[in-house]
mmCIF file of C-alpha atoms in Angstrom:
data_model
loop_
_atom_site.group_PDB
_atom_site.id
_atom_site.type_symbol
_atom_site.label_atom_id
_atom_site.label_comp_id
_atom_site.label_asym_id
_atom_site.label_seq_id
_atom_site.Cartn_x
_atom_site.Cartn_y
_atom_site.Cartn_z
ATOM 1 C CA UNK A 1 101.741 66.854 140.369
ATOM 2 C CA UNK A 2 101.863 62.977 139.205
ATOM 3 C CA UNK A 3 104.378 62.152 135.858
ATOM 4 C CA UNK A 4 104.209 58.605 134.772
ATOM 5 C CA UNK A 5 105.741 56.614 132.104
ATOM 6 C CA UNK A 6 104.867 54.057 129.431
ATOM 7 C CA UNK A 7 105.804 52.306 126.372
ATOM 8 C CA UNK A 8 103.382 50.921 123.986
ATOM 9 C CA UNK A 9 103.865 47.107 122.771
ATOM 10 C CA UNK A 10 103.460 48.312 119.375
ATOM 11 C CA UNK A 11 105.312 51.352 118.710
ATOM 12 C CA UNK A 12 109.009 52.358 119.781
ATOM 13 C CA UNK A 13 107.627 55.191 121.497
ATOM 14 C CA UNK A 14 107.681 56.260 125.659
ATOM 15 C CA UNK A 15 104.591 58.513 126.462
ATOM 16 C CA UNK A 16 105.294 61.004 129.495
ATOM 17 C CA UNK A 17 102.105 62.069 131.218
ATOM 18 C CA UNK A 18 102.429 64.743 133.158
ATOM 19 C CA UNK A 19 98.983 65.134 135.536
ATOM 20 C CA UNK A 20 98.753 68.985 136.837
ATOM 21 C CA UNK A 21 96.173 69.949 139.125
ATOM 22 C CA UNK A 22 93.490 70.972 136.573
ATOM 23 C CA UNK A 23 94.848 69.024 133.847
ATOM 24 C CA UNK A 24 96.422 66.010 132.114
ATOM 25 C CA UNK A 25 99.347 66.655 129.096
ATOM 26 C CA UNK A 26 100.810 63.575 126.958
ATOM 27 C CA UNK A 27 104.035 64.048 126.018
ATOM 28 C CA UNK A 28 105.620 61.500 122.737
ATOM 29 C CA UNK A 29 109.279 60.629 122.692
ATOM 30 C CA UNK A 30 111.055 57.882 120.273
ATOM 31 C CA UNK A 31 113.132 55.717 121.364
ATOM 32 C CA UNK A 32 115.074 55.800 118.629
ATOM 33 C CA UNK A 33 117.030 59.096 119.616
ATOM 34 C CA UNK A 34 118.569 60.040 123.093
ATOM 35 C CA UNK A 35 116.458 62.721 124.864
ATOM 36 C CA UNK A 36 116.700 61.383 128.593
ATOM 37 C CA UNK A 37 120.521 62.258 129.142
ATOM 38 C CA UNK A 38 119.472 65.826 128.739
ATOM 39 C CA UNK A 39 116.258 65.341 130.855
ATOM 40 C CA UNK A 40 118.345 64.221 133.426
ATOM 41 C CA UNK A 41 120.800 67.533 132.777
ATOM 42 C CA UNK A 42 117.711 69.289 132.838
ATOM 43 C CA UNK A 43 116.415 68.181 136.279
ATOM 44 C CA UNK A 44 119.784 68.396 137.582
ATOM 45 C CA UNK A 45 119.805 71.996 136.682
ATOM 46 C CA UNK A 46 116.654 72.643 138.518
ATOM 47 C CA UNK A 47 117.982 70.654 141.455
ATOM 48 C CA UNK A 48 121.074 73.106 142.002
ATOM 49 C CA UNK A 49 119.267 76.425 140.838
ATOM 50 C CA UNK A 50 120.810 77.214 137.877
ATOM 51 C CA UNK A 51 117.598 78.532 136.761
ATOM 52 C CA UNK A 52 116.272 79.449 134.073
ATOM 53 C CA UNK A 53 116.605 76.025 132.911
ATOM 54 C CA UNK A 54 115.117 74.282 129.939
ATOM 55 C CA UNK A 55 115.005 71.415 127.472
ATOM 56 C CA UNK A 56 113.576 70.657 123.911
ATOM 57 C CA UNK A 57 113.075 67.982 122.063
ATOM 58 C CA UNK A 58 111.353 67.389 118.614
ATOM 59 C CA UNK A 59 109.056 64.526 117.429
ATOM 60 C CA UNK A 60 106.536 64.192 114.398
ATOM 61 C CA UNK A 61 107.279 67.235 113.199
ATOM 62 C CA UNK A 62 106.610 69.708 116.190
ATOM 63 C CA UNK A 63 108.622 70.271 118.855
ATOM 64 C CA UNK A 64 107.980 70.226 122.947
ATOM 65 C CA UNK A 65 109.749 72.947 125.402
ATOM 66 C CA UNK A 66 109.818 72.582 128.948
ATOM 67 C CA UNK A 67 110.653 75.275 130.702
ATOM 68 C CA UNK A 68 111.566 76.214 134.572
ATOM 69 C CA UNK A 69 111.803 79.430 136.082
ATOM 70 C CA UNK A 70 111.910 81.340 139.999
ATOM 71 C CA UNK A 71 108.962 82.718 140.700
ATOM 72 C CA UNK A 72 110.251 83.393 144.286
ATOM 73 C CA UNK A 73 112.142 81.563 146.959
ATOM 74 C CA UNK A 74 110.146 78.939 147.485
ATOM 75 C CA UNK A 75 108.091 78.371 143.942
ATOM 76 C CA UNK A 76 108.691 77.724 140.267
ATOM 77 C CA UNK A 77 106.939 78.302 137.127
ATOM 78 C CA UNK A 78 106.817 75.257 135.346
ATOM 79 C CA UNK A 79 105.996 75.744 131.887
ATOM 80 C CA UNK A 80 104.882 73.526 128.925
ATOM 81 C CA UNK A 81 105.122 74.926 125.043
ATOM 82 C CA UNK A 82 104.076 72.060 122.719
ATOM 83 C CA UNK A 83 103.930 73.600 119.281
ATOM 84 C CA UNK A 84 101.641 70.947 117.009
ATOM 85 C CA UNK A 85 101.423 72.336 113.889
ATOM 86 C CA UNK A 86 102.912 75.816 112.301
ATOM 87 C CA UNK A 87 100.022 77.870 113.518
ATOM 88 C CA UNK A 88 98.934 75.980 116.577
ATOM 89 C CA UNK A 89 101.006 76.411 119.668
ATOM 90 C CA UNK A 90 99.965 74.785 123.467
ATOM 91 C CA UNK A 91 101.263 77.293 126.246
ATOM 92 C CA UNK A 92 100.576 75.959 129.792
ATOM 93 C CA UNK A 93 102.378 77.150 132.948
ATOM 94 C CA UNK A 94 101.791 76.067 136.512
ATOM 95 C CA UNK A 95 103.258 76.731 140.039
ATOM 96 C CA UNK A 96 105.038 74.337 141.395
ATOM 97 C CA UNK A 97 107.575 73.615 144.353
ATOM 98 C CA UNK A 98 111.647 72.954 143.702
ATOM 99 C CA UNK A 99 111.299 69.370 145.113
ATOM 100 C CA UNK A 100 107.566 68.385 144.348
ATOM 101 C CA UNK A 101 108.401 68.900 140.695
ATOM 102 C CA UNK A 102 112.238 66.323 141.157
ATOM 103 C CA UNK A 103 110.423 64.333 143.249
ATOM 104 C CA UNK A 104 107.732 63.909 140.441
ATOM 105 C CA UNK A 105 110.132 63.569 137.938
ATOM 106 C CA UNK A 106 112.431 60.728 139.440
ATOM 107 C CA UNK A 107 109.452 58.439 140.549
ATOM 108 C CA UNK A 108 107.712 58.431 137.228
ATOM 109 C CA UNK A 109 111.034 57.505 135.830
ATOM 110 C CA UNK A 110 111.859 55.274 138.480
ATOM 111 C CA UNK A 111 108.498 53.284 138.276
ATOM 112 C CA UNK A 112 108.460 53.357 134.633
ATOM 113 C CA UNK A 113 112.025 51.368 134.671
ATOM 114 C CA UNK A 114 111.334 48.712 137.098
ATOM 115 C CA UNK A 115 108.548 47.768 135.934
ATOM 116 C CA UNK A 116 107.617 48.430 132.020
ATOM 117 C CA UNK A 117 111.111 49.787 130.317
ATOM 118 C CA UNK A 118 111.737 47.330 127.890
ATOM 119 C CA UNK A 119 115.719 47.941 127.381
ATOM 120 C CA UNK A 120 115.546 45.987 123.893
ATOM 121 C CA UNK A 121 113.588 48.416 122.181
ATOM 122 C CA UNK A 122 115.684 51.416 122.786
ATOM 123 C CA UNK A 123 118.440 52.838 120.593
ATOM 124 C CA UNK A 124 122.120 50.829 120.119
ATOM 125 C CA UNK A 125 123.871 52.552 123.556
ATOM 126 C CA UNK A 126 121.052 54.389 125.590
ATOM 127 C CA UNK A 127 120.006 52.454 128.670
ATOM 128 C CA UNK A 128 117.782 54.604 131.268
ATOM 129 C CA UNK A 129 119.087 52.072 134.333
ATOM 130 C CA UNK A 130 122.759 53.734 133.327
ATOM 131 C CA UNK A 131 121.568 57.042 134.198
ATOM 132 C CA UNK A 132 122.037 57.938 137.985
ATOM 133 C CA UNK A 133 118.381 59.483 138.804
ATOM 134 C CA UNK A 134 118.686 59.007 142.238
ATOM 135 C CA UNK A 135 120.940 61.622 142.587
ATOM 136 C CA UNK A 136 118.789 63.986 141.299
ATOM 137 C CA UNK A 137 116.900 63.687 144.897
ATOM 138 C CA UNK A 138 119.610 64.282 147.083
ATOM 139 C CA UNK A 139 121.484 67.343 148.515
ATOM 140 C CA UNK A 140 124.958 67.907 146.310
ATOM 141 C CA UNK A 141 127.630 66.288 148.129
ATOM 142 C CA UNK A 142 129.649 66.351 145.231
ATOM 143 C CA UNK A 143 132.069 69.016 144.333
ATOM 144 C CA UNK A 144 130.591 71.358 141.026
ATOM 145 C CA UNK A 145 127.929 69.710 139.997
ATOM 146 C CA UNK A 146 128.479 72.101 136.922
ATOM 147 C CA UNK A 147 125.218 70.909 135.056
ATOM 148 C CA UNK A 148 125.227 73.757 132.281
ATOM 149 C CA UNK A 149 129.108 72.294 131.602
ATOM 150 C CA UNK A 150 127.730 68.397 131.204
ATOM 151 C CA UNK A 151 124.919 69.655 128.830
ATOM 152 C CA UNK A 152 127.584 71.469 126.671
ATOM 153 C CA UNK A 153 129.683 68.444 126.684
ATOM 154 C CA UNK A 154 127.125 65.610 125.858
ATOM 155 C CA UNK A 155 125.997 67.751 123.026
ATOM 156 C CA UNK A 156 129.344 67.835 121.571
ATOM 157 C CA UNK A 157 130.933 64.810 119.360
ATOM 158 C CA UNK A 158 134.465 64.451 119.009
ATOM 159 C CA UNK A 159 135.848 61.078 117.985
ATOM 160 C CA UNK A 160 137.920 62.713 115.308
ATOM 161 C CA UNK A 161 139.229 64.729 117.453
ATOM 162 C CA UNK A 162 139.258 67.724 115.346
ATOM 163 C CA UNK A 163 136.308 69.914 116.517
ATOM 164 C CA UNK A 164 138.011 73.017 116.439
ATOM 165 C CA UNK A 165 137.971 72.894 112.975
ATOM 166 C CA UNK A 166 134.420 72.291 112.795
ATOM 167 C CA UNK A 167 132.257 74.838 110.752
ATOM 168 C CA UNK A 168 129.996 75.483 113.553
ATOM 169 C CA UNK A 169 130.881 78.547 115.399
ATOM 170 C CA UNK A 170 128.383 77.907 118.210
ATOM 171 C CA UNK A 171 130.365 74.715 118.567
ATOM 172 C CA UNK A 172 133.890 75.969 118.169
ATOM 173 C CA UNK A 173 133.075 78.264 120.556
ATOM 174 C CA UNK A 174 131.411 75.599 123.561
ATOM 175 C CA UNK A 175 134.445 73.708 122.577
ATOM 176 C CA UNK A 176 137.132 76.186 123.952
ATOM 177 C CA UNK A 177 135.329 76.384 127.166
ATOM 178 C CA UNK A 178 136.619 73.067 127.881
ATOM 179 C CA UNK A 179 140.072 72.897 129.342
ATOM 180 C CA UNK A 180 142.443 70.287 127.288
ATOM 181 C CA UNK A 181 142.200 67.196 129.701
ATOM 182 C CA UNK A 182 138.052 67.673 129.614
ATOM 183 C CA UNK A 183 138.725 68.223 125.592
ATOM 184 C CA UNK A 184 140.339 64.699 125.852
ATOM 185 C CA UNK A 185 138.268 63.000 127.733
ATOM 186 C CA UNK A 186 135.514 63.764 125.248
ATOM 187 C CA UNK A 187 137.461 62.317 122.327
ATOM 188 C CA UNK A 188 137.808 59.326 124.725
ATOM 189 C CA UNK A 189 134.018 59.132 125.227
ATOM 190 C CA UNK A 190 133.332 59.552 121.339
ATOM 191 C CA UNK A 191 135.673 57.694 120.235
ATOM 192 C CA UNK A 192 135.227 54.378 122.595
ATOM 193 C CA UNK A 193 131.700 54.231 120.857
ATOM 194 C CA UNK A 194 132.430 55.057 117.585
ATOM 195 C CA UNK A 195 135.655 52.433 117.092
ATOM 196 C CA UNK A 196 133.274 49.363 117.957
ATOM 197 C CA UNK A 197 131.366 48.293 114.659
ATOM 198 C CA UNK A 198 127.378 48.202 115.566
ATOM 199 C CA UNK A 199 127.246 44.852 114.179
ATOM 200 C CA UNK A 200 129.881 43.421 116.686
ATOM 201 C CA UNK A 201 128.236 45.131 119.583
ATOM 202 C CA UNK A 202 127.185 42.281 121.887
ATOM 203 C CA UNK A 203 124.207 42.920 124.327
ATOM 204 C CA UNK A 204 127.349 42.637 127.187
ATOM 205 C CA UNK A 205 129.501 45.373 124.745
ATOM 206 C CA UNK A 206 126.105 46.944 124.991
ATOM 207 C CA UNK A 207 125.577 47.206 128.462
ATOM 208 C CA UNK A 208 129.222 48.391 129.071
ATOM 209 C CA UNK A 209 129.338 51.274 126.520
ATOM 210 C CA UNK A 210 126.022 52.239 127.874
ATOM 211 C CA UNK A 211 127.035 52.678 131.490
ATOM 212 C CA UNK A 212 130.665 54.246 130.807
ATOM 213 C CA UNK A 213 130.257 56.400 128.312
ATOM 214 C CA UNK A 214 129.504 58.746 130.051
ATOM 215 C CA UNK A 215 132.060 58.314 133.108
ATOM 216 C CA UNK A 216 134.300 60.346 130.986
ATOM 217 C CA UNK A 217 132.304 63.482 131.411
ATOM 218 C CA UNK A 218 132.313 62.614 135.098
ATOM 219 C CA UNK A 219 136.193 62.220 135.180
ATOM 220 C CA UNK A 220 136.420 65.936 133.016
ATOM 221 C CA UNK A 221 134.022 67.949 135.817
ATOM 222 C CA UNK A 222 135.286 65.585 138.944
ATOM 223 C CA UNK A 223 131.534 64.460 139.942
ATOM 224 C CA UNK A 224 132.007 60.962 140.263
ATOM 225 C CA UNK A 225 129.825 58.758 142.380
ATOM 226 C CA UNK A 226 132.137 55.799 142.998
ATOM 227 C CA UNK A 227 129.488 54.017 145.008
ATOM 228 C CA UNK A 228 126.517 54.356 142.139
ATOM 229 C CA UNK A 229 129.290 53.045 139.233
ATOM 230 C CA UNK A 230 129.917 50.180 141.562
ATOM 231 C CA UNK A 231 126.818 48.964 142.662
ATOM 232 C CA UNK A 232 125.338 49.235 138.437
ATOM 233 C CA UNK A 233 128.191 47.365 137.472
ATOM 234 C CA UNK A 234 127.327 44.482 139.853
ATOM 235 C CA UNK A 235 123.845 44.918 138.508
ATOM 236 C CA UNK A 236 125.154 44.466 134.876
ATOM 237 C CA UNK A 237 127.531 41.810 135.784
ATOM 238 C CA UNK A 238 124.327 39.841 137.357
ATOM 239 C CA UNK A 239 122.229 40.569 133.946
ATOM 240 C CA UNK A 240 124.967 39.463 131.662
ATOM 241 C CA UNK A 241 127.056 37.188 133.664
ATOM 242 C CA UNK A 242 129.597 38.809 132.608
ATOM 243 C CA UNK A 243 131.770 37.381 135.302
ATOM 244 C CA UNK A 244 130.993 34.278 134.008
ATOM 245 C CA UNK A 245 131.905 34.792 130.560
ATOM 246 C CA UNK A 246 135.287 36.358 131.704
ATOM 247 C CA UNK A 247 135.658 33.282 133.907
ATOM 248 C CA UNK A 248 135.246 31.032 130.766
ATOM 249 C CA UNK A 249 137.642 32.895 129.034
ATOM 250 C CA UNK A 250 140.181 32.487 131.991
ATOM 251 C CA UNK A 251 139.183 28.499 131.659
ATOM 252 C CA UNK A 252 139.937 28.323 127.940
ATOM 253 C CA UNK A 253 143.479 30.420 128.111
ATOM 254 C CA UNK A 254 144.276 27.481 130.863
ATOM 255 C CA UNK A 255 142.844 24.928 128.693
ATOM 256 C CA UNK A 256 145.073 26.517 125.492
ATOM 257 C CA UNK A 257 148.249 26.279 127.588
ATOM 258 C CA UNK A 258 147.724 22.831 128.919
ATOM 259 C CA UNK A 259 147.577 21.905 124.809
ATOM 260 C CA UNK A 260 150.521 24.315 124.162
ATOM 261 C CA UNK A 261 152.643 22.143 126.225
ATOM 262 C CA UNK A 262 151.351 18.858 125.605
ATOM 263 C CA UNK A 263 152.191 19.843 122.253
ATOM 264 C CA UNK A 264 155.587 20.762 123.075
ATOM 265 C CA UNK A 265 156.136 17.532 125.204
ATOM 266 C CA UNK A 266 155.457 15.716 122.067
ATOM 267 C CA UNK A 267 158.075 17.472 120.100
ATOM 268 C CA UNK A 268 161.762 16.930 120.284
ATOM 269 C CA UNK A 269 165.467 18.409 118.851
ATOM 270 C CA UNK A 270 166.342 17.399 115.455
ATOM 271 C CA UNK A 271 162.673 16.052 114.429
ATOM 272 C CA UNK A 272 161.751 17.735 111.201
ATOM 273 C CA UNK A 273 157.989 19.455 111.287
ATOM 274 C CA UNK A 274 156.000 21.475 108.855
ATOM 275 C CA UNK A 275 154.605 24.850 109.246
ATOM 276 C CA UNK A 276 153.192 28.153 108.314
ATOM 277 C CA UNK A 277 154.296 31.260 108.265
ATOM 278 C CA UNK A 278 152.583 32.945 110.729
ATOM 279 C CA UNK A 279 154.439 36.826 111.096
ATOM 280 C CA UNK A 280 157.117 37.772 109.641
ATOM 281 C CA UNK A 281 159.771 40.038 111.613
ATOM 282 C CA UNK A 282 163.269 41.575 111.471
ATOM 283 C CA UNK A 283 164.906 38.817 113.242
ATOM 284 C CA UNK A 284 163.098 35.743 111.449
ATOM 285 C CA UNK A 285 159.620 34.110 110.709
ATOM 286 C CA UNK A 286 156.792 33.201 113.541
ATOM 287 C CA UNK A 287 155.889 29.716 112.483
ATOM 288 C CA UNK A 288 152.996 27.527 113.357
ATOM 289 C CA UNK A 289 153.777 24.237 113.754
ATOM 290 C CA UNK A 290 150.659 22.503 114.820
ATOM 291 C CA UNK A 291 149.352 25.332 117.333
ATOM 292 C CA UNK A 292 152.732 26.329 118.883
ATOM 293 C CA UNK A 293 154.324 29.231 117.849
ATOM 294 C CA UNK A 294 158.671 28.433 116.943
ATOM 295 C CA UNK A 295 160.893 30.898 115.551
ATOM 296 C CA UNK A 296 163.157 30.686 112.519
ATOM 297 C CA UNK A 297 165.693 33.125 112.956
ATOM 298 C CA UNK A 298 167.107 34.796 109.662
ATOM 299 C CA UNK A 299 170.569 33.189 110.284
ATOM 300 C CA UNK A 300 169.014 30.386 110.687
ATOM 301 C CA UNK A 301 167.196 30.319 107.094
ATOM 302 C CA UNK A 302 170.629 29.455 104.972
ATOM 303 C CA UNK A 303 174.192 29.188 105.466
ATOM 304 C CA UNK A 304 174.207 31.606 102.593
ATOM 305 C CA UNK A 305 173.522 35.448 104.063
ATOM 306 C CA UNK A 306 169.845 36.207 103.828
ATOM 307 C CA UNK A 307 169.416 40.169 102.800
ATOM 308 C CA UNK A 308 165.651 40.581 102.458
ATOM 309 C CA UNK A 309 163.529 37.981 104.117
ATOM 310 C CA UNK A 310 160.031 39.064 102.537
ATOM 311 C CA UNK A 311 161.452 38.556 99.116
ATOM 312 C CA UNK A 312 161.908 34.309 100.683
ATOM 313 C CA UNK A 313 159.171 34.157 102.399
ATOM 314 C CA UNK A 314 155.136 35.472 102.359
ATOM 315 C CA UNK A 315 152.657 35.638 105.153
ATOM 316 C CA UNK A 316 151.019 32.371 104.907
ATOM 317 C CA UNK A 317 153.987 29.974 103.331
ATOM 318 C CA UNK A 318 154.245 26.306 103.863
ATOM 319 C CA UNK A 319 157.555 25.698 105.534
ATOM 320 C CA UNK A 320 159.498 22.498 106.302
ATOM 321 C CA UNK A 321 162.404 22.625 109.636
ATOM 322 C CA UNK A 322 164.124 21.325 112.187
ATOM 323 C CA UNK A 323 164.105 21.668 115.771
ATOM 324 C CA UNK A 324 167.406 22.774 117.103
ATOM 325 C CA UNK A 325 166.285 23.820 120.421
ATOM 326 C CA UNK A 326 163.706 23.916 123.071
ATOM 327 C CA UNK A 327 162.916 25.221 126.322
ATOM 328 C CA UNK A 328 158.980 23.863 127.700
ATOM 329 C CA UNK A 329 158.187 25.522 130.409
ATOM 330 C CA UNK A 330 158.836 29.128 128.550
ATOM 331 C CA UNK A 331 156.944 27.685 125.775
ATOM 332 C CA UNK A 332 159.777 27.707 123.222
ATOM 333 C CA UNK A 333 161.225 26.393 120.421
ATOM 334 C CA UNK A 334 163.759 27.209 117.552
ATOM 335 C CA UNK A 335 163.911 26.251 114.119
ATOM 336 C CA UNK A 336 166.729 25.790 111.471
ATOM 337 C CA UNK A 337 166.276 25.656 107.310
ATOM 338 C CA UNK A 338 170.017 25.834 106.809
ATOM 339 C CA UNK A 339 170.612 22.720 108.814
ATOM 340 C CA UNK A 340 168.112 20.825 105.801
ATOM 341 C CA UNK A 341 170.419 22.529 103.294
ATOM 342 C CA UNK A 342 172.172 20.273 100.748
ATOM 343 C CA UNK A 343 174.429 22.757 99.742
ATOM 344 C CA UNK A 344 174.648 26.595 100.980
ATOM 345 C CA UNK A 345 171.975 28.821 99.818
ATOM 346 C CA UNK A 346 169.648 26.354 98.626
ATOM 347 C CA UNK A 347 167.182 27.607 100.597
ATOM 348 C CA UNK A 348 167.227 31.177 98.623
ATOM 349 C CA UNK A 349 167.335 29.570 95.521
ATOM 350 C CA UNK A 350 165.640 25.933 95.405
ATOM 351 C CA UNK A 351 163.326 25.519 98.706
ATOM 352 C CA UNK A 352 161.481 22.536 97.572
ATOM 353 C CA UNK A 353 164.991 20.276 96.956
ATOM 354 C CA UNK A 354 165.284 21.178 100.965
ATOM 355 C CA UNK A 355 162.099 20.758 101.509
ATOM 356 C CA UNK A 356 162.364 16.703 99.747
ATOM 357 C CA UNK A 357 165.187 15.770 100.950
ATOM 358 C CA UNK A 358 164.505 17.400 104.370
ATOM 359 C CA UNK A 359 163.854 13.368 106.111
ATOM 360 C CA UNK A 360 167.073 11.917 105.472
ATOM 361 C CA UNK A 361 168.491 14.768 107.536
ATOM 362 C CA UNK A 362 166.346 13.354 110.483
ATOM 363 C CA UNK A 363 168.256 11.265 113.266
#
C-alpha cells in the first residue's frame, strides 16, 4: 500500500491517493475546513486498537468513509465507502497489516509536508507541521492515549462556556463525560482562538494558536510530549523569528525608559507643565506630561474639598500644574492645581483663571 499527497497550484484542494494492490482511489479534501486533526485521531485509534475505528468527511456534495476493522490478530480490513451521487455508492475493502497501513499513512503525510504543503493556503489556525504524526509510529509510552476521548473533545466548542445548555443532546451528553478540569481546559482551548479578532491574527499569532491549541486537550487526558512541543516551537521560533521580534520589543521597552528618564532629568519642582488627562482614579488624575506619566492627587486639585472628581475633570482634558515632587529613579512625579490657585476653589469653579495666571506662580 503507497498513500501520497498533493495540492494543486490552482485550487485550495489536497488530493490523497491511496494506491492498493489492484487499484488506485483519489480522495478530495478542502483546505478550507479541518479534516486532518481527526485523521490523525483516526490513525491513532488504529495504532492502539480501539477498533472499529472510522472517520468521515464530506466534500462536493458526497461524502467519503474510511473505515478499519480486525479481521484477526494480525490483519485489518481496510475499507473505503465514497458515496458520489444519491444513487451511486463506491465500496472497496482490502486486507491490510496494523503497521503497513500507519506506516503508509505517516509517510504520505510526512512527504507531502516537507516538500509540497503550502501552509498559506490552508484555513486561519490549521497547520499540518503542528500535528505530532510521528507519534503515530511509535509504541505508546505515554500514559492513556485515550483517542476516542480526544475525538469527543476536538469535536466539541466551548468558548462560551455554556455547553450544557446546548440543544444538542448528543452533545450535552459527550460533554458530561468530561470531568470539570478537562471541561475547562476546553473553554481555554475555544476560547484562546475565538478572543483574537481574525483580522489581527499575525502569521506569528498564527503559528502560535496553531501549535497550542490543542495542548489543552493534551493537559485534560495527561498525554503530553514535552520533547515534540519543544523541538516545534524552536522550529516556529526559526520560521518567524519570533525571538527576534520579542528581542526588539525588549530593545524598545529599554529604549522607552532611557526617554522616560531623560524626560524626567529635564523636569524640576515648582516648574509649571501642561498635560492630559490620561486615567482618572479614586485618588487623583494620571496625567501625561510629555510622555511621563505624574499624578495629581484629589487633595491636591483645590484647597477647596473636591467631592466628585469626574464631574472636574474628563478623560482626555488639557491640564496646567506644578511639580511639587519627584523621585527619578522610581520614575515619579507629583502634581499640584491648588498650589496655581488664586483663591480657594478656583479650580472647581474657574479653571482657566488658574490655568492664565498659572506662570507668575513659577519661581
Amino acid at each position: 500500500m503507497k498513500i501520497s499527497l498533493t495540492q494543486p497550484t490552482d485550487r485550495s484542494t489536497i488530493l490523497i491517493q491511496l494506491e492498493l494492490s489492484d487499484l488506485c482511489i483519489i480522495i478530495h479534501t478542502s483546505v478550507l475546513f479541518d479534516f486532518y486533526e481527526t485523521l490523525y485521531i483516526w490513525l491513532g485509534q488504529i495504532r492502539d486498537s480501539q477498533l472499529p475505528a472510522s472517520t468521515k468527511f464530506y466534500e462536493g456534495g458526497y461524502f467519503i468513509e474510511l473505515i478499519v476493522e480486525r479481521a484477526s490478530n494480525d490483519i485489518l480490513w481496510f475499507t473505503i465507502d465514497q458515496q458520489k451521487y444519491e444513487y451511486e455508492t463506491i465500496h472497496i475493502t482490502t486486507a491490510t497489516k496494523l503497521d503497513e497501513l500507519l506506516k503508509a499513512f505517516h509517510d504520505g503525510i510526512t512527504e507531502f509536508v516537507k516538500h509540497e504543503y503550502r501552509p498559506s493556503d490552508w484555513s486561519v489556525i490549521d497547520d499540518l507541521r503542528n500535528i505530532n504524526w510521528g507519534a503515530l509510529l511509535k509504541s505508546p509510552t505515554i500514559p492513556g492515549q485515550n483517542w476516542q476521548k480526544r475525538l469527543l473533545m476536538s469535536k466539541l466548542r466551548a468558548y462560551d462556556g455554556k455547553i450544557e445548555q446546548s440543544e444538542d443532546p448528543e452533545e450535552r451528553a459527550s460533554w458530561k463525560q468530561l470531568t470539570p478540569e478537562q471541561q475547562w481546559l476546553i473553554v481555554l482551548r475555544d476560547v484562546l482562538i475565538a478572543v483574537i479578532p481574525v483580522n489581527n491574527r499575525t502569521p506569528s499569532i498564527i503559528a502560535l494558536l496553531s501549535l497550542y491549541r490543542t495542548l489543552p486537550v493534551d493537559i485534560a487526558l495527561g498525554e503530553i510530549d514535552s520533547d515534540w512541543y519543544e523541538g516545534r516551537r524552536v522550529a516556529l521560533n526559526r520560521e518567524y523569528e519570533l525571538d527576534k521580534m520579542r528581542s526588539f520589543s525588549q530593545q524598545e521597552k529599554e529604549c522607552r525608559r532611557i526617554l522616560t528618564t531623560t524626560r524626567l532629568k529635564m523636569l524640576r519642582v515648582g516648574q509649571i507643565v501642561d498635560g492630559t488627562v490620561k486615567r482618572i482614579k479614586p485618588y487623583g488624575l494620571i496625567v501625561d506630561i510629555g510622555g511621563v506619566n505624574a499624578l495629581l492627587r484629589t487633595f491636591a486639585i483645590s484647597q477647596m474639598p473636591v467631592e466628585q472628581l469626574d464631574l472636574v475633570f474628563k478623560h482626555g482634558d488639557w491640564v496646567r500644574a506644578m511639580i511639587v515632587s519627584m523621585d527619578i529613579e522610581r520614575g515619579r512625579v507629583s502634581l499640584s492645581t491648588s498650589e496655581l490657585e488664586v483663591e480657594p476653589g478656583d479650580m472647581l469653579k474657574q479653571p482657566w483663571k488658574v490655568y492664565e495666571t498659572a506662570t507668575e506662580k513659577q519661581p
